[in-house]
Amino acid sequence: MIRDTVLPLDSLRLAQYAVQAPCYICGGGNNYDAEMCRHCQAPMALAHQATTQKVHPHMVAVLGSAGAGKTVYLGMLTDMLSRQHEGLQILARGAFSISLQQSTMASLSRCEFPAKTPNEPDRWNWVHCQVLAQTRRKSLEMIMPDFSGEALIHEIDTPYSYPVIREFLNKCAGVLILVDAARLGDGEQEQDFFTMKILSYLCELDGDKRKGWPNKPVCFVFTKADQCEPCFDDAMLFAKEHTPGLWQQCQERLRRFHFFASGVAGAVAYQPGLGGRMQVPLRIEPRGIAEPFAWLVEQLPA
Ligand SMILES: Nc1nc2c(ncn2[C@@H]2O[C@H](COP(=O)(O)OP(=O)(O)OP(=O)(O)O)[C@@H](O)[C@H]2O)c(=O)[nH]1
Ligand SMILES: [Mg+2]
Ligand SMILES: [Zn+2]
């Protein structure tokens, strides 16, 4: 004999799908249990995490050509600042925010550089963190993704090919633009052209003199400066001499910008790899990592 019991109808579960959860980056509707946004492929964890906070996070992008050093810089920055007890500090929000730091430091501790960031947005690492700084009365919430340089080049050359990049940059409060100093020191002009393209793209997105990119903080970081010492001596002078096109654009278009130099490796060696010669870090000697970020944090609106 079967006793009277209350059995939930399975069809009721479908009701949960009737309410759409908005993506934090593009605002598009998604199922409540979606892992990635089906419109822009940003992680839905950002939306779930952000709804638990009272304040809106600042979006900050780290841009640069493929191989400019974005993953190494961002991984080292989050690792250094998450270990600080005073001054500028970072506290990760959500387990997914620790993946970039974890994978970068695991590679460096094996005396390897991290692998190239894949082009598929669903494989990018995102960092959502709380930033504490002595220069600010209140802490900041911040979201920083680690984009792939190739995807960025593609979006700039063919707008709307990577909606997640476009949507994110539309909402950004400031950017760190990484420029490969080692290549500039070798006389390559590609980095100058590419950085000018990024600036043009940003100013086309929002060229408003008060609210747009001309008035948002733009921080240029010369990476791999361990291989180009003059860059550490005077980054502004290095920019004037080695990236004249970019320097001119900054003077004409931006109100708040600064140049910095940074380096993660103390010395590097070369070894044969799958794609030809591969660089390996012989020792890790981070220099100028926190300074650009500290400047940017100071410049962000309250
Ligand atoms: N000497 C030196 N080399 C570096 C440093 N940072 C990065 N590199 C070299 O630059 C390469 C690319 O660094 P990544 O951080 O992967 O570059 P990325 O900008 O993330 O590149 P994508 O993922 O392709 O967009 C590394 O494999 C290293 O060979 C540094 O601080 N010093
Ligand atoms: Mg990368
Ligand atoms: Zn989205």
mmCIF file of C-alpha atoms and ligand atoms in Angstrom:
data_model
loop_
_atom_site.group_PDB
_atom_site.id
_atom_site.type_symbol
_atom_site.label_atom_id
_atom_site.label_comp_id
_atom_site.label_asym_id
_atom_site.label_seq_id
_atom_site.Cartn_x
_atom_site.Cartn_y
_atom_site.Cartn_z
ATOM 1 C CA MET A 1 0.000 0.000 0.000
ATOM 2 C CA ILE A 2 1.252 3.542 -0.838
ATOM 3 C CA ARG A 3 0.795 6.204 1.828
ATOM 4 C CA ASP A 4 -0.275 9.747 0.892
ATOM 5 C CA THR A 5 2.850 11.806 0.271
ATOM 6 C CA VAL A 6 3.654 15.128 -1.405
ATOM 7 C CA LEU A 7 5.624 14.540 -4.597
ATOM 8 C CA PRO A 8 7.063 17.655 -6.276
ATOM 9 C CA LEU A 9 6.316 17.746 -9.991
ATOM 10 C CA ASP A 10 9.508 17.675 -12.021
ATOM 11 C CA SER A 11 7.971 20.106 -14.462
ATOM 12 C CA LEU A 12 8.035 22.749 -11.683
ATOM 13 C CA ARG A 13 11.790 22.826 -11.935
ATOM 14 C CA LEU A 14 11.375 24.404 -15.364
ATOM 15 C CA ALA A 15 9.880 27.441 -13.631
ATOM 16 C CA GLN A 16 13.368 28.372 -12.418
ATOM 17 C CA TYR A 17 14.416 28.767 -16.042
ATOM 18 C CA ALA A 18 11.678 31.346 -16.645
ATOM 19 C CA VAL A 19 13.653 33.965 -14.661
ATOM 20 C CA GLN A 20 16.748 35.095 -16.558
ATOM 21 C CA ALA A 21 19.983 35.910 -14.735
ATOM 22 C CA PRO A 22 21.716 38.945 -16.297
ATOM 23 C CA CYS A 23 25.411 38.678 -17.272
ATOM 24 C CA TYR A 24 27.541 41.164 -15.328
ATOM 25 C CA ILE A 25 29.534 42.189 -18.412
ATOM 26 C CA CYS A 26 27.005 42.423 -21.269
ATOM 27 C CA GLY A 27 23.707 42.355 -19.362
ATOM 28 C CA GLY A 28 22.323 39.544 -21.575
ATOM 29 C CA GLY A 29 19.867 37.048 -20.011
ATOM 30 C CA ASN A 30 21.038 33.551 -19.068
ATOM 31 C CA ASN A 31 19.663 30.465 -17.312
ATOM 32 C CA TYR A 32 20.188 30.631 -13.548
ATOM 33 C CA ASP A 33 22.595 27.650 -13.643
ATOM 34 C CA ALA A 34 24.659 28.792 -16.689
ATOM 35 C CA GLU A 35 28.412 28.715 -16.157
ATOM 36 C CA MET A 36 29.310 31.119 -18.990
ATOM 37 C CA CYS A 37 27.205 33.885 -20.511
ATOM 38 C CA ARG A 38 25.745 32.597 -23.774
ATOM 39 C CA HIS A 39 26.110 36.045 -25.385
ATOM 40 C CA CYS A 40 29.668 37.067 -24.511
ATOM 41 C CA GLN A 41 31.123 34.031 -22.674
ATOM 42 C CA ALA A 42 32.087 35.946 -19.544
ATOM 43 C CA PRO A 43 31.847 33.737 -16.415
ATOM 44 C CA MET A 44 28.450 33.952 -14.692
ATOM 45 C CA ALA A 45 30.302 33.599 -11.386
ATOM 46 C CA LEU A 46 31.045 37.354 -11.731
ATOM 47 C CA ALA A 47 27.323 38.118 -11.680
ATOM 48 C CA HIS A 48 26.661 35.798 -8.710
ATOM 49 C CA GLN A 49 29.655 37.247 -6.833
ATOM 50 C CA ALA A 50 28.720 40.852 -7.599
ATOM 51 C CA THR A 51 25.144 40.431 -6.341
ATOM 52 C CA THR A 52 26.526 39.574 -2.889
ATOM 53 C CA GLN A 53 28.391 42.941 -2.772
ATOM 54 C CA LYS A 54 26.797 46.284 -2.015
ATOM 55 C CA VAL A 55 29.222 48.341 -4.108
ATOM 56 C CA HIS A 56 29.688 48.088 -7.870
ATOM 57 C CA PRO A 57 33.103 46.778 -8.909
ATOM 58 C CA HIS A 58 35.433 48.892 -11.052
ATOM 59 C CA MET A 59 36.399 47.149 -14.276
ATOM 60 C CA VAL A 60 40.065 47.429 -15.195
ATOM 61 C CA ALA A 61 41.511 45.923 -18.391
ATOM 62 C CA VAL A 62 45.068 44.763 -18.979
ATOM 63 C CA LEU A 63 45.748 45.192 -22.698
ATOM 64 C CA GLY A 64 48.722 44.576 -24.965
ATOM 65 C CA SER A 65 49.836 42.615 -28.031
ATOM 66 C CA ALA A 66 50.259 38.831 -27.987
ATOM 67 C CA GLY A 67 53.334 38.061 -25.904
ATOM 68 C CA ALA A 68 53.507 41.551 -24.334
ATOM 69 C CA GLY A 69 53.590 39.935 -20.884
ATOM 70 C CA LYS A 70 49.986 40.384 -19.655
ATOM 71 C CA THR A 71 49.620 36.972 -17.994
ATOM 72 C CA VAL A 72 53.028 37.145 -16.294
ATOM 73 C CA TYR A 73 52.422 40.699 -15.061
ATOM 74 C CA LEU A 74 48.862 40.156 -13.815
ATOM 75 C CA GLY A 75 49.726 36.805 -12.210
ATOM 76 C CA MET A 76 52.724 38.318 -10.394
ATOM 77 C CA LEU A 77 50.789 41.454 -9.371
ATOM 78 C CA THR A 78 47.908 39.494 -7.812
ATOM 79 C CA ASP A 79 50.321 37.134 -6.081
ATOM 80 C CA MET A 80 52.471 39.938 -4.612
ATOM 81 C CA LEU A 81 49.559 42.060 -3.431
ATOM 82 C CA SER A 82 47.608 39.151 -1.967
ATOM 83 C CA ARG A 83 50.551 38.460 0.391
ATOM 84 C CA GLN A 84 50.935 42.059 1.655
ATOM 85 C CA HIS A 85 49.932 42.870 5.230
ATOM 86 C CA GLU A 86 49.923 46.653 4.799
ATOM 87 C CA GLY A 87 49.866 49.298 2.062
ATOM 88 C CA LEU A 88 48.368 48.168 -1.228
ATOM 89 C CA GLN A 89 46.624 44.806 -0.806
ATOM 90 C CA ILE A 90 44.366 42.527 -2.823
ATOM 91 C CA LEU A 91 41.823 40.040 -1.467
ATOM 92 C CA ALA A 92 40.395 37.596 -3.992
ATOM 93 C CA ARG A 93 36.622 37.252 -4.220
ATOM 94 C CA GLY A 94 35.566 33.758 -5.288
ATOM 95 C CA ALA A 95 37.766 30.718 -5.894
ATOM 96 C CA PHE A 96 37.890 31.418 -9.645
ATOM 97 C CA SER A 97 39.795 34.652 -8.901
ATOM 98 C CA ILE A 98 42.815 32.709 -7.624
ATOM 99 C CA SER A 99 43.349 30.548 -10.740
ATOM 100 C CA LEU A 100 45.477 33.080 -12.657
ATOM 101 C CA GLN A 101 47.818 33.704 -9.728
ATOM 102 C CA GLN A 102 48.027 29.969 -9.022
ATOM 103 C CA SER A 103 48.852 28.904 -12.590
ATOM 104 C CA THR A 104 51.335 31.749 -13.198
ATOM 105 C CA MET A 105 53.243 31.138 -9.967
ATOM 106 C CA ALA A 106 53.242 27.369 -10.563
ATOM 107 C CA SER A 107 54.915 27.920 -13.963
ATOM 108 C CA LEU A 108 57.454 30.448 -12.661
ATOM 109 C CA SER A 109 58.392 28.189 -9.751
ATOM 110 C CA ARG A 110 59.215 25.447 -12.303
ATOM 111 C CA CYS A 111 61.460 27.988 -14.099
ATOM 112 C CA GLU A 112 59.020 28.271 -17.001
ATOM 113 C CA PHE A 113 56.916 31.128 -18.329
ATOM 114 C CA PRO A 114 53.142 30.455 -18.441
ATOM 115 C CA ALA A 115 51.653 29.219 -21.705
ATOM 116 C CA LYS A 116 50.087 31.629 -24.179
ATOM 117 C CA THR A 117 46.495 32.547 -23.216
ATOM 118 C CA PRO A 118 44.044 30.629 -25.455
ATOM 119 C CA ASN A 119 41.908 32.650 -27.868
ATOM 120 C CA GLU A 120 38.595 31.192 -26.648
ATOM 121 C CA PRO A 121 36.969 33.588 -24.109
ATOM 122 C CA ASP A 122 35.570 30.696 -22.042
ATOM 123 C CA ARG A 123 39.161 29.712 -21.181
ATOM 124 C CA TRP A 124 40.283 33.131 -19.876
ATOM 125 C CA ASN A 125 40.985 33.754 -16.224
ATOM 126 C CA TRP A 126 39.100 36.533 -14.458
ATOM 127 C CA VAL A 127 40.088 38.159 -11.173
ATOM 128 C CA HIS A 128 37.430 39.701 -8.934
ATOM 129 C CA CYS A 129 39.039 41.220 -5.863
ATOM 130 C CA GLN A 130 38.843 43.772 -3.108
ATOM 131 C CA VAL A 131 41.644 46.350 -3.217
ATOM 132 C CA LEU A 132 42.843 48.084 -0.060
ATOM 133 C CA ALA A 133 45.048 51.150 -0.496
ATOM 134 C CA GLN A 134 46.432 53.702 1.951
ATOM 135 C CA THR A 135 45.637 56.463 -0.545
ATOM 136 C CA ARG A 136 41.894 55.669 -0.408
ATOM 137 C CA ARG A 137 39.577 55.908 2.562
ATOM 138 C CA LYS A 138 37.385 53.015 1.414
ATOM 139 C CA SER A 139 38.337 49.736 -0.232
ATOM 140 C CA LEU A 140 37.585 49.148 -3.925
ATOM 141 C CA GLU A 141 35.971 46.205 -5.665
ATOM 142 C CA MET A 142 37.679 45.385 -8.943
ATOM 143 C CA ILE A 143 37.283 42.984 -11.878
ATOM 144 C CA MET A 144 40.312 42.297 -14.114
ATOM 145 C CA PRO A 145 40.302 39.660 -16.890
ATOM 146 C CA ASP A 146 43.380 38.184 -18.571
ATOM 147 C CA PHE A 147 42.500 38.588 -22.273
ATOM 148 C CA SER A 148 44.408 36.877 -25.035
ATOM 149 C CA GLY A 149 46.507 39.297 -27.102
ATOM 150 C CA GLU A 150 45.495 37.633 -30.380
ATOM 151 C CA ALA A 151 41.795 38.006 -29.537
ATOM 152 C CA LEU A 152 42.386 41.681 -28.723
ATOM 153 C CA ILE A 153 44.164 42.276 -32.053
ATOM 154 C CA HIS A 154 41.270 40.543 -33.799
ATOM 155 C CA GLU A 155 38.636 42.669 -32.035
ATOM 156 C CA ILE A 156 40.520 45.876 -32.864
ATOM 157 C CA ASP A 157 40.920 44.947 -36.545
ATOM 158 C CA THR A 158 37.402 43.467 -36.843
ATOM 159 C CA PRO A 159 35.142 45.196 -34.287
ATOM 160 C CA TYR A 160 32.412 43.000 -32.693
ATOM 161 C CA SER A 161 34.349 39.768 -33.354
ATOM 162 C CA TYR A 162 34.905 39.434 -29.568
ATOM 163 C CA PRO A 163 31.834 41.057 -27.928
ATOM 164 C CA VAL A 164 33.161 40.292 -24.437
ATOM 165 C CA ILE A 165 36.201 42.543 -25.016
ATOM 166 C CA ARG A 166 34.097 45.364 -26.440
ATOM 167 C CA GLU A 167 31.479 45.173 -23.681
ATOM 168 C CA PHE A 168 34.147 45.066 -20.992
ATOM 169 C CA LEU A 169 36.096 48.030 -22.391
ATOM 170 C CA ASN A 170 32.852 49.987 -22.637
ATOM 171 C CA LYS A 171 32.418 49.584 -18.879
ATOM 172 C CA CYS A 172 36.078 50.002 -17.873
ATOM 173 C CA ALA A 173 37.116 52.720 -15.437
ATOM 174 C CA GLY A 174 40.780 52.553 -16.454
ATOM 175 C CA VAL A 175 43.342 50.448 -18.311
ATOM 176 C CA LEU A 176 46.856 49.146 -18.011
ATOM 177 C CA ILE A 177 48.424 48.937 -21.486
ATOM 178 C CA LEU A 178 51.485 46.700 -21.605
ATOM 179 C CA VAL A 179 54.224 47.418 -24.148
ATOM 180 C CA ASP A 180 57.121 45.027 -24.788
ATOM 181 C CA ALA A 181 60.237 47.081 -23.957
ATOM 182 C CA ALA A 182 62.650 44.326 -25.017
ATOM 183 C CA ARG A 183 61.294 44.447 -28.575
ATOM 184 C CA LEU A 184 61.317 48.247 -28.591
ATOM 185 C CA GLY A 185 64.924 48.196 -27.411
ATOM 186 C CA ASP A 186 65.738 45.968 -30.406
ATOM 187 C CA GLY A 187 64.364 48.685 -32.683
ATOM 188 C CA GLU A 188 61.028 47.012 -33.550
ATOM 189 C CA GLN A 189 58.239 49.494 -34.339
ATOM 190 C CA GLU A 190 55.349 47.001 -34.153
ATOM 191 C CA GLN A 191 54.721 47.715 -30.459
ATOM 192 C CA ASP A 192 54.390 51.457 -31.140
ATOM 193 C CA PHE A 193 51.836 50.839 -33.916
ATOM 194 C CA PHE A 194 49.871 48.300 -31.923
ATOM 195 C CA THR A 195 49.618 50.509 -28.848
ATOM 196 C CA MET A 196 48.430 53.415 -31.007
ATOM 197 C CA LYS A 197 45.732 51.107 -32.399
ATOM 198 C CA ILE A 198 44.545 50.274 -28.869
ATOM 199 C CA LEU A 199 44.312 53.980 -27.994
ATOM 200 C CA SER A 200 42.385 54.758 -31.194
ATOM 201 C CA TYR A 201 40.002 51.889 -30.487
ATOM 202 C CA LEU A 202 39.338 53.161 -26.955
ATOM 203 C CA CYS A 203 38.761 56.745 -28.084
ATOM 204 C CA GLU A 204 36.355 55.519 -30.778
ATOM 205 C CA LEU A 205 34.444 53.509 -28.163
ATOM 206 C CA ASP A 206 33.903 56.616 -26.064
ATOM 207 C CA GLY A 207 35.604 59.843 -27.034
ATOM 208 C CA ASP A 208 33.629 62.071 -24.656
ATOM 209 C CA LYS A 209 36.078 64.615 -23.179
ATOM 210 C CA ARG A 210 34.624 64.386 -19.672
ATOM 211 C CA LYS A 211 33.240 60.860 -19.273
ATOM 212 C CA GLY A 212 35.066 58.988 -22.030
ATOM 213 C CA TRP A 213 38.581 57.660 -22.512
ATOM 214 C CA PRO A 214 40.208 61.104 -22.954
ATOM 215 C CA ASN A 215 39.546 61.626 -19.225
ATOM 216 C CA LYS A 216 39.988 58.056 -17.904
ATOM 217 C CA PRO A 217 43.318 56.920 -16.420
ATOM 218 C CA VAL A 218 45.543 55.103 -18.903
ATOM 219 C CA CYS A 219 48.654 53.492 -17.467
ATOM 220 C CA PHE A 220 51.387 52.350 -19.877
ATOM 221 C CA VAL A 221 53.740 49.662 -18.600
ATOM 222 C CA PHE A 222 56.968 48.789 -20.418
ATOM 223 C CA THR A 223 57.288 45.066 -19.683
ATOM 224 C CA LYS A 224 60.445 42.899 -19.758
ATOM 225 C CA ALA A 225 62.418 45.990 -18.710
ATOM 226 C CA ASP A 226 64.918 43.544 -17.132
ATOM 227 C CA GLN A 227 66.128 43.175 -20.731
ATOM 228 C CA CYS A 228 66.164 46.912 -21.394
ATOM 229 C CA GLU A 229 67.678 48.729 -18.394
ATOM 230 C CA PRO A 230 67.348 52.369 -19.714
ATOM 231 C CA CYS A 231 63.611 51.907 -19.456
ATOM 232 C CA PHE A 232 63.870 51.645 -15.639
ATOM 233 C CA ASP A 233 65.945 54.840 -15.451
ATOM 234 C CA ASP A 234 63.294 57.058 -17.033
ATOM 235 C CA ALA A 235 60.182 55.443 -18.528
ATOM 236 C CA MET A 236 58.789 58.780 -19.779
ATOM 237 C CA LEU A 237 62.003 59.542 -21.698
ATOM 238 C CA PHE A 238 62.075 55.967 -23.029
ATOM 239 C CA ALA A 239 58.513 56.456 -24.335
ATOM 240 C CA LYS A 240 59.414 59.753 -26.020
ATOM 241 C CA GLU A 241 62.410 58.191 -27.763
ATOM 242 C CA HIS A 242 61.126 54.690 -28.604
ATOM 243 C CA THR A 243 57.380 55.171 -29.111
ATOM 244 C CA PRO A 244 57.149 58.657 -30.670
ATOM 245 C CA GLY A 245 53.765 57.971 -32.321
ATOM 246 C CA LEU A 246 52.228 56.817 -29.069
ATOM 247 C CA TRP A 247 53.753 59.720 -27.120
ATOM 248 C CA GLN A 248 52.237 62.183 -29.587
ATOM 249 C CA GLN A 249 48.788 60.520 -29.348
ATOM 250 C CA CYS A 250 48.925 60.662 -25.542
ATOM 251 C CA GLN A 251 49.700 64.386 -25.601
ATOM 252 C CA GLU A 252 46.856 65.088 -28.005
ATOM 253 C CA ARG A 253 44.154 62.725 -26.745
ATOM 254 C CA LEU A 254 44.653 61.850 -23.073
ATOM 255 C CA ARG A 255 44.509 63.933 -19.929
ATOM 256 C CA ARG A 256 45.541 61.279 -17.388
ATOM 257 C CA PHE A 257 48.335 58.935 -18.408
ATOM 258 C CA HIS A 258 51.636 57.723 -17.017
ATOM 259 C CA PHE A 259 54.503 55.489 -18.180
ATOM 260 C CA PHE A 260 56.110 52.846 -15.958
ATOM 261 C CA ALA A 261 58.688 50.070 -16.381
ATOM 262 C CA SER A 262 58.407 46.565 -14.953
ATOM 263 C CA GLY A 263 60.226 43.245 -15.120
ATOM 264 C CA VAL A 264 59.558 39.850 -13.594
ATOM 265 C CA ALA A 265 62.635 37.860 -14.583
ATOM 266 C CA GLY A 266 66.077 38.633 -13.184
ATOM 267 C CA ALA A 267 67.806 36.771 -15.998
ATOM 268 C CA VAL A 268 66.587 34.603 -18.869
ATOM 269 C CA ALA A 269 68.102 31.824 -20.968
ATOM 270 C CA TYR A 270 66.985 30.281 -24.233
ATOM 271 C CA GLN A 271 66.246 26.631 -24.932
ATOM 272 C CA PRO A 272 64.928 24.873 -28.029
ATOM 273 C CA GLY A 273 61.157 24.326 -27.812
ATOM 274 C CA LEU A 274 58.283 23.206 -30.026
ATOM 275 C CA GLY A 275 57.830 26.545 -31.763
ATOM 276 C CA GLY A 276 61.557 27.377 -32.003
ATOM 277 C CA ARG A 277 63.660 29.111 -29.316
ATOM 278 C CA MET A 278 61.895 29.353 -25.948
ATOM 279 C CA GLN A 279 62.720 31.746 -23.119
ATOM 280 C CA VAL A 280 63.158 30.351 -19.621
ATOM 281 C CA PRO A 281 63.471 32.529 -16.510
ATOM 282 C CA LEU A 282 66.647 31.710 -14.581
ATOM 283 C CA ARG A 283 65.526 33.626 -11.523
ATOM 284 C CA ILE A 284 62.470 35.613 -10.541
ATOM 285 C CA GLU A 285 63.245 39.185 -9.563
ATOM 286 C CA PRO A 286 60.070 41.284 -9.757
ATOM 287 C CA ARG A 287 60.674 45.029 -10.196
ATOM 288 C CA GLY A 288 58.159 47.825 -10.770
ATOM 289 C CA ILE A 289 55.125 45.531 -10.462
ATOM 290 C CA ALA A 290 52.982 47.329 -7.878
ATOM 291 C CA GLU A 291 53.771 50.957 -8.868
ATOM 292 C CA PRO A 292 51.677 51.127 -12.087
ATOM 293 C CA PHE A 293 48.718 49.484 -10.336
ATOM 294 C CA ALA A 294 49.058 51.820 -7.337
ATOM 295 C CA TRP A 295 48.938 54.845 -9.683
ATOM 296 C CA LEU A 296 45.825 53.478 -11.401
ATOM 297 C CA VAL A 297 44.066 52.753 -8.091
ATOM 298 C CA GLU A 298 44.784 56.337 -6.985
ATOM 299 C CA GLN A 299 43.243 57.691 -10.186
ATOM 300 C CA LEU A 300 40.009 55.661 -10.118
ATOM 301 C CA PRO A 301 36.844 57.506 -9.121
ATOM 302 C CA ALA A 302 35.388 56.877 -5.646
HETATM 303 N N1 LIG B 1 62.649 38.814 -19.646
HETATM 304 C C1 LIG B 1 61.344 38.789 -19.414
HETATM 305 N N2 LIG B 1 60.531 38.111 -20.239
HETATM 306 C C2 LIG B 1 59.202 38.106 -19.999
HETATM 307 C C3 LIG B 1 58.652 38.803 -18.868
HETATM 308 N N3 LIG B 1 57.309 38.640 -18.893
HETATM 309 C C4 LIG B 1 57.035 37.868 -19.972
HETATM 310 N N4 LIG B 1 58.173 37.549 -20.639
HETATM 311 C C5 LIG B 1 58.269 36.788 -21.906
HETATM 312 O O1 LIG B 1 57.145 37.083 -22.692
HETATM 313 C C6 LIG B 1 56.417 35.893 -22.995
HETATM 314 C C7 LIG B 1 54.957 36.171 -23.053
HETATM 315 O O2 LIG B 1 54.473 36.483 -21.753
HETATM 316 P P1 LIG B 1 52.914 36.346 -21.418
HETATM 317 O O3 LIG B 1 52.687 36.942 -20.093
HETATM 318 O O4 LIG B 1 52.444 34.974 -21.670
HETATM 319 O O5 LIG B 1 52.312 37.295 -22.551
HETATM 320 P P2 LIG B 1 50.773 37.629 -22.849
HETATM 321 O O6 LIG B 1 50.708 39.103 -23.092
HETATM 322 O O7 LIG B 1 49.914 37.068 -21.794
HETATM 323 O O8 LIG B 1 50.544 36.876 -24.233
HETATM 324 P P3 LIG B 1 49.160 36.266 -24.805
HETATM 325 O O9 LIG B 1 48.654 35.331 -23.778
HETATM 326 O O10 LIG B 1 49.536 35.599 -26.087
HETATM 327 O O11 LIG B 1 48.269 37.437 -25.038
HETATM 328 C C8 LIG B 1 56.822 34.890 -21.933
HETATM 329 O O12 LIG B 1 56.685 33.568 -22.375
HETATM 330 C C9 LIG B 1 58.271 35.270 -21.685
HETATM 331 O O13 LIG B 1 59.102 34.685 -22.676
HETATM 332 C C10 LIG B 1 59.551 39.517 -18.001
HETATM 333 O O14 LIG B 1 59.177 40.172 -17.038
HETATM 334 N N5 LIG B 1 60.887 39.462 -18.326
HETATM 335 MG MG MG B 2 48.462 35.691 -21.738
HETATM 336 ZN ZN ZN B 3 27.567 38.389 -21.271
#
